[in-house]
PDB file of C-alpha atoms in Angstrom:
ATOM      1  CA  UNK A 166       0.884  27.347  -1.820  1.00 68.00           C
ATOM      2  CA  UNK A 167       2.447  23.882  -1.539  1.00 88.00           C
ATOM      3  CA  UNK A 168       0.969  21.096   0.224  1.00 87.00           C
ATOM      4  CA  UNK A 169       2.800  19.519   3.247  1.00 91.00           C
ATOM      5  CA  UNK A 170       1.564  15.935   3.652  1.00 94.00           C
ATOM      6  CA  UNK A 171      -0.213  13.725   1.122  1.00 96.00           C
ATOM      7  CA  UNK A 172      -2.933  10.386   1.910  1.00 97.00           C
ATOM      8  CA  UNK A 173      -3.686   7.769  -0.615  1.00 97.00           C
ATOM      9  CA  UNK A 174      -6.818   6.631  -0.190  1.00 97.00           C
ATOM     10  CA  UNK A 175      -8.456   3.792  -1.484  1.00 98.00           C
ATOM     11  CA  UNK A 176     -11.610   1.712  -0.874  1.00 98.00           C
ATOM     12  CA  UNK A 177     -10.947  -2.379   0.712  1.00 98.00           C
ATOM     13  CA  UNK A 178     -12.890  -5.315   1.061  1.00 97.00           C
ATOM     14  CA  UNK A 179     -11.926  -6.178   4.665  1.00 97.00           C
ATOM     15  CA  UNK A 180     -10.542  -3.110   6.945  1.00 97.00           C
ATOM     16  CA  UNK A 181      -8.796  -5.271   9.097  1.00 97.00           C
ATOM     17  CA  UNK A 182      -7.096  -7.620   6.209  1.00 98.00           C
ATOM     18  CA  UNK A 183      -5.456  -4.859   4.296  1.00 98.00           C
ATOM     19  CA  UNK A 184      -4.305  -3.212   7.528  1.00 98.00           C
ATOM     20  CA  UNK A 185      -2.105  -6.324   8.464  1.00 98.00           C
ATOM     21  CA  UNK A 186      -0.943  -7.104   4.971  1.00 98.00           C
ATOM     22  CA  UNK A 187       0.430  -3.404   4.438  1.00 98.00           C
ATOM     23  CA  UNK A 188       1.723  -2.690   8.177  1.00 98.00           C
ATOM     24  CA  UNK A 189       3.348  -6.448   7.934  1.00 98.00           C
ATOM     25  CA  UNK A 190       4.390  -6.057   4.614  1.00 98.00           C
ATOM     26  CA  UNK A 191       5.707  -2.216   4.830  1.00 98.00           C
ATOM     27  CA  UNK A 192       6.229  -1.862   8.604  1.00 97.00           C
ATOM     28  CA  UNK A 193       3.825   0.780   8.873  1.00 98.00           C
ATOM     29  CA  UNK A 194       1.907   1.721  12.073  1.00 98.00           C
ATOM     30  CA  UNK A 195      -1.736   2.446  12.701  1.00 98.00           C
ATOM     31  CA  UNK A 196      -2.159   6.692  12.974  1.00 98.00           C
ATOM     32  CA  UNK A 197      -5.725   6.821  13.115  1.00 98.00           C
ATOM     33  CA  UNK A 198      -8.931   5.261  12.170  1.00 98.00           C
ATOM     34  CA  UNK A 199     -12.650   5.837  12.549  1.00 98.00           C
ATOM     35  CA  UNK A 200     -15.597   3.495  12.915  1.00 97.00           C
ATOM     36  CA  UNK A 201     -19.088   4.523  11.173  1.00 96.00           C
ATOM     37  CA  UNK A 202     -18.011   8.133  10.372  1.00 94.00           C
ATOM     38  CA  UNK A 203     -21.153   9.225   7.723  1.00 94.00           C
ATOM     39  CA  UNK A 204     -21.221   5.552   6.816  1.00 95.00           C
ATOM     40  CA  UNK A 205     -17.774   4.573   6.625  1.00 96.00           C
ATOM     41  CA  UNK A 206     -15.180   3.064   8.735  1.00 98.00           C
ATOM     42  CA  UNK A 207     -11.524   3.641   8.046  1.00 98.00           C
ATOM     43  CA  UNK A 208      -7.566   2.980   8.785  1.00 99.00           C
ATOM     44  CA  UNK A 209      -4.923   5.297   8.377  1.00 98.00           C
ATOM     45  CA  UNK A 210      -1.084   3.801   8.718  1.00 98.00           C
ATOM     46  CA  UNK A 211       2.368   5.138   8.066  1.00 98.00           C
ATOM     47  CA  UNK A 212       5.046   5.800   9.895  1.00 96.00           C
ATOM     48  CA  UNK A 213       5.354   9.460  11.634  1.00 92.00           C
ATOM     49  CA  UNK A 214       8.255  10.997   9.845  1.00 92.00           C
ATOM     50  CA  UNK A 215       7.142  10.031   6.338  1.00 94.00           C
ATOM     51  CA  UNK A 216       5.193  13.041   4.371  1.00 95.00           C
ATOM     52  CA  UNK A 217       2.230  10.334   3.375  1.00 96.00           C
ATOM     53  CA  UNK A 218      -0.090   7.985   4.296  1.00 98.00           C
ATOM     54  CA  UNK A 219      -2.140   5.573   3.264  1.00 98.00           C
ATOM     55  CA  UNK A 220      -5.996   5.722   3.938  1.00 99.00           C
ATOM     56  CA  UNK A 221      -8.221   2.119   3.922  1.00 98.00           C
ATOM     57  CA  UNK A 222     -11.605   2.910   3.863  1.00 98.00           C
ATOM     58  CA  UNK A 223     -14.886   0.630   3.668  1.00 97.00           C
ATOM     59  CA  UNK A 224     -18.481   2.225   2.775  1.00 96.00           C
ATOM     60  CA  UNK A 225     -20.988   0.364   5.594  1.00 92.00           C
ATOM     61  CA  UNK A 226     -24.105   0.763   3.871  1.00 92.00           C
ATOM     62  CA  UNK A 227     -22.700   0.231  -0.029  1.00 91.00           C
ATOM     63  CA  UNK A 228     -20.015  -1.446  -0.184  1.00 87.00           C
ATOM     64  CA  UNK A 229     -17.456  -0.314  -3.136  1.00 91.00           C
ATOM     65  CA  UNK A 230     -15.462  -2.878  -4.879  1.00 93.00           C
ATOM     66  CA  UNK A 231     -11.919  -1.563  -5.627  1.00 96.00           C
ATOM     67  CA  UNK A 232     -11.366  -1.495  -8.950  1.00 96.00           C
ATOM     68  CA  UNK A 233      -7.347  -0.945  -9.292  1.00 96.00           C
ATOM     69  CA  UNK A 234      -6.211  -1.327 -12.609  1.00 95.00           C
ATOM     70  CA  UNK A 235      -2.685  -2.650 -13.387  1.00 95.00           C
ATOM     71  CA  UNK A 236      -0.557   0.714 -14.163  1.00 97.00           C
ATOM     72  CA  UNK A 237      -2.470   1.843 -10.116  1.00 97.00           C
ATOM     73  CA  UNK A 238       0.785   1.888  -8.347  1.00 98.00           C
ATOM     74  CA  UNK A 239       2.348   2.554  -5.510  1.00 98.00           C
ATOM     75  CA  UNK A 240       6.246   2.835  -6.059  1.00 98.00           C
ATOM     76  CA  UNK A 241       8.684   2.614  -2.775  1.00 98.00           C
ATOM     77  CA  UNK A 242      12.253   3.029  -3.870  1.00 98.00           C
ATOM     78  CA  UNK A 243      14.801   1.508  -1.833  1.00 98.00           C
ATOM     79  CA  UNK A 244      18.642   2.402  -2.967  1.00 98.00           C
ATOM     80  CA  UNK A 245      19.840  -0.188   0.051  1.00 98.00           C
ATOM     81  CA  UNK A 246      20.033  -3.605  -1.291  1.00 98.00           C
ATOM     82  CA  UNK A 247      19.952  -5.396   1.817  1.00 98.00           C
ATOM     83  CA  UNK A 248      16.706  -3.212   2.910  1.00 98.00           C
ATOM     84  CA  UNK A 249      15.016  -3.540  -0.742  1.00 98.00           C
ATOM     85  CA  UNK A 250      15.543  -7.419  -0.181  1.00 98.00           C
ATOM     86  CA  UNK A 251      14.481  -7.943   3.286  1.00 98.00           C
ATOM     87  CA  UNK A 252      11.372  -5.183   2.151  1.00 98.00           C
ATOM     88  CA  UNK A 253      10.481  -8.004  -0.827  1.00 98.00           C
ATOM     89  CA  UNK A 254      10.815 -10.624   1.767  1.00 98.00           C
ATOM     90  CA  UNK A 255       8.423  -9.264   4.390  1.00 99.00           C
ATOM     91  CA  UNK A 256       5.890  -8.711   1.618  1.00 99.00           C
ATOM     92  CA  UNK A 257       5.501 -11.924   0.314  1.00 98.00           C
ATOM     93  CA  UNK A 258       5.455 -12.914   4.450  1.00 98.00           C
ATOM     94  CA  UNK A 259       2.716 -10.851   4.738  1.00 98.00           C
ATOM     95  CA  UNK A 260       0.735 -12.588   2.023  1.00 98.00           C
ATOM     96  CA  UNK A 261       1.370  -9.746  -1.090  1.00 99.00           C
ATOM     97  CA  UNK A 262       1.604 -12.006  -4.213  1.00 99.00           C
ATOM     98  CA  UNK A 263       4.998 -11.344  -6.576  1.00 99.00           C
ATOM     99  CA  UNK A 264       3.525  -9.981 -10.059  1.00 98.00           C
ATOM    100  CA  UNK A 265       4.963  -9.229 -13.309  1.00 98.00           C
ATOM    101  CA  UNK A 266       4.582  -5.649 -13.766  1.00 97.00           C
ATOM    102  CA  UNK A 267       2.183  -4.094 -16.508  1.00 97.00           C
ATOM    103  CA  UNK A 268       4.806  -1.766 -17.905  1.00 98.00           C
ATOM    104  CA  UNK A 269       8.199  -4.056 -17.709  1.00 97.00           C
ATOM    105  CA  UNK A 270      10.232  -0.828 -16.681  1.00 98.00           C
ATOM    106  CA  UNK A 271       9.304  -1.670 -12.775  1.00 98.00           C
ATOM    107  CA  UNK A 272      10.878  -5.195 -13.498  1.00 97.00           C
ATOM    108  CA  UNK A 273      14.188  -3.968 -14.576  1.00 97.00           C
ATOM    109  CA  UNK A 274      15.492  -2.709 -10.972  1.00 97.00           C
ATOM    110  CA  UNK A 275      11.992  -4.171  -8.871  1.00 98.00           C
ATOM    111  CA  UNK A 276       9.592  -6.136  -7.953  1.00 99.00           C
ATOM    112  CA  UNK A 277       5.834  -5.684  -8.289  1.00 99.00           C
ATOM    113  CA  UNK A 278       3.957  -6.845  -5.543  1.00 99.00           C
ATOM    114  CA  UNK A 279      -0.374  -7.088  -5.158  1.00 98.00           C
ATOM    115  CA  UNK A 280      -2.778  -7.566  -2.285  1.00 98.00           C
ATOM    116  CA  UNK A 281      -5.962  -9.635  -2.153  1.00 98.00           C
ATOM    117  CA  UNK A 282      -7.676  -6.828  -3.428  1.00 98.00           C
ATOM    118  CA  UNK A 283      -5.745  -6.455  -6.725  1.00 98.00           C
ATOM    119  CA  UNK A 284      -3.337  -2.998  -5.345  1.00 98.00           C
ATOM    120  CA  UNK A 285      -0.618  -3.119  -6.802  1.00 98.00           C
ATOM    121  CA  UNK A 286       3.050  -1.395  -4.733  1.00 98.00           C
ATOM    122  CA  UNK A 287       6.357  -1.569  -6.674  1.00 99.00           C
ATOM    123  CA  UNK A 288       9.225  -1.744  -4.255  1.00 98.00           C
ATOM    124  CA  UNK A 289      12.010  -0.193  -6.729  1.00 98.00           C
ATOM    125  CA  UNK A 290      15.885  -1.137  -5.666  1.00 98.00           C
ATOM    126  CA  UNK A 291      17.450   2.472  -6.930  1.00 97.00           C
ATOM    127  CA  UNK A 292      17.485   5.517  -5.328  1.00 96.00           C
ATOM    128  CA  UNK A 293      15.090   8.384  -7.079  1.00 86.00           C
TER     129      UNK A 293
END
């Protein structure tokens, strides 16, 4: 049985922070969220017609500290130049900061870009 949709989830330090930086940064929308659900309070955003999500999640009564390390990433491949620049513009709007990548493959044809809580999202100008 295949799946049909996929959610990357991963724990934040401020809900609300990481949900402007990646809907700025990405153009993705709020789909859901919950508030104290067994503890924790979450975000979902995406965009409708995309097979994935991401999930931001924050543990009320232990907080978890993410703990990405720097080959965690999130790769977005854009074949359009124009849309993979204005994409690396609106990230660095949003507040992502430019990295080098890890592994300098991601370099070659993209940029690597991190939030303030150390995620990492390549935004890759070729097509897949």
């Amino acid at each position: 049985m295949s799946f049909t949709h996929m959610r990357i989830a991963r724990p934040v330090t401020d809900l609300e922070k990481s949900f402007r930086l990646w809907s700025q940064g990405l153009g993705l929308t709020r789909l859901a969220d919950f508030t104290d659900h067994a503890g924790f309070s979450g975000v979902m955003l995406g965009r409708k017609a995309l097979p994935w999500h991401l999930e931001f999640t924050v543990c009320l009564a232990h907080p978890v500290t993410p703990s990405p390390g720097h080959e965690d990433l999130l790769v977005l491949y854009y074949p359009d130049n124009t849309e993979w620049q204005r994409t690396c513009r609106t990230l660095e709007e949003a507040g992502f900061t430019r990295t080098p990548s890890f592994n300098p493959y991601w370099d070659i044809n993209g940029q690597t870009w991190r939030d303030h809580d150390g995620y990492r999202v390549v935004v890759q100008h070729q097509a897949w």
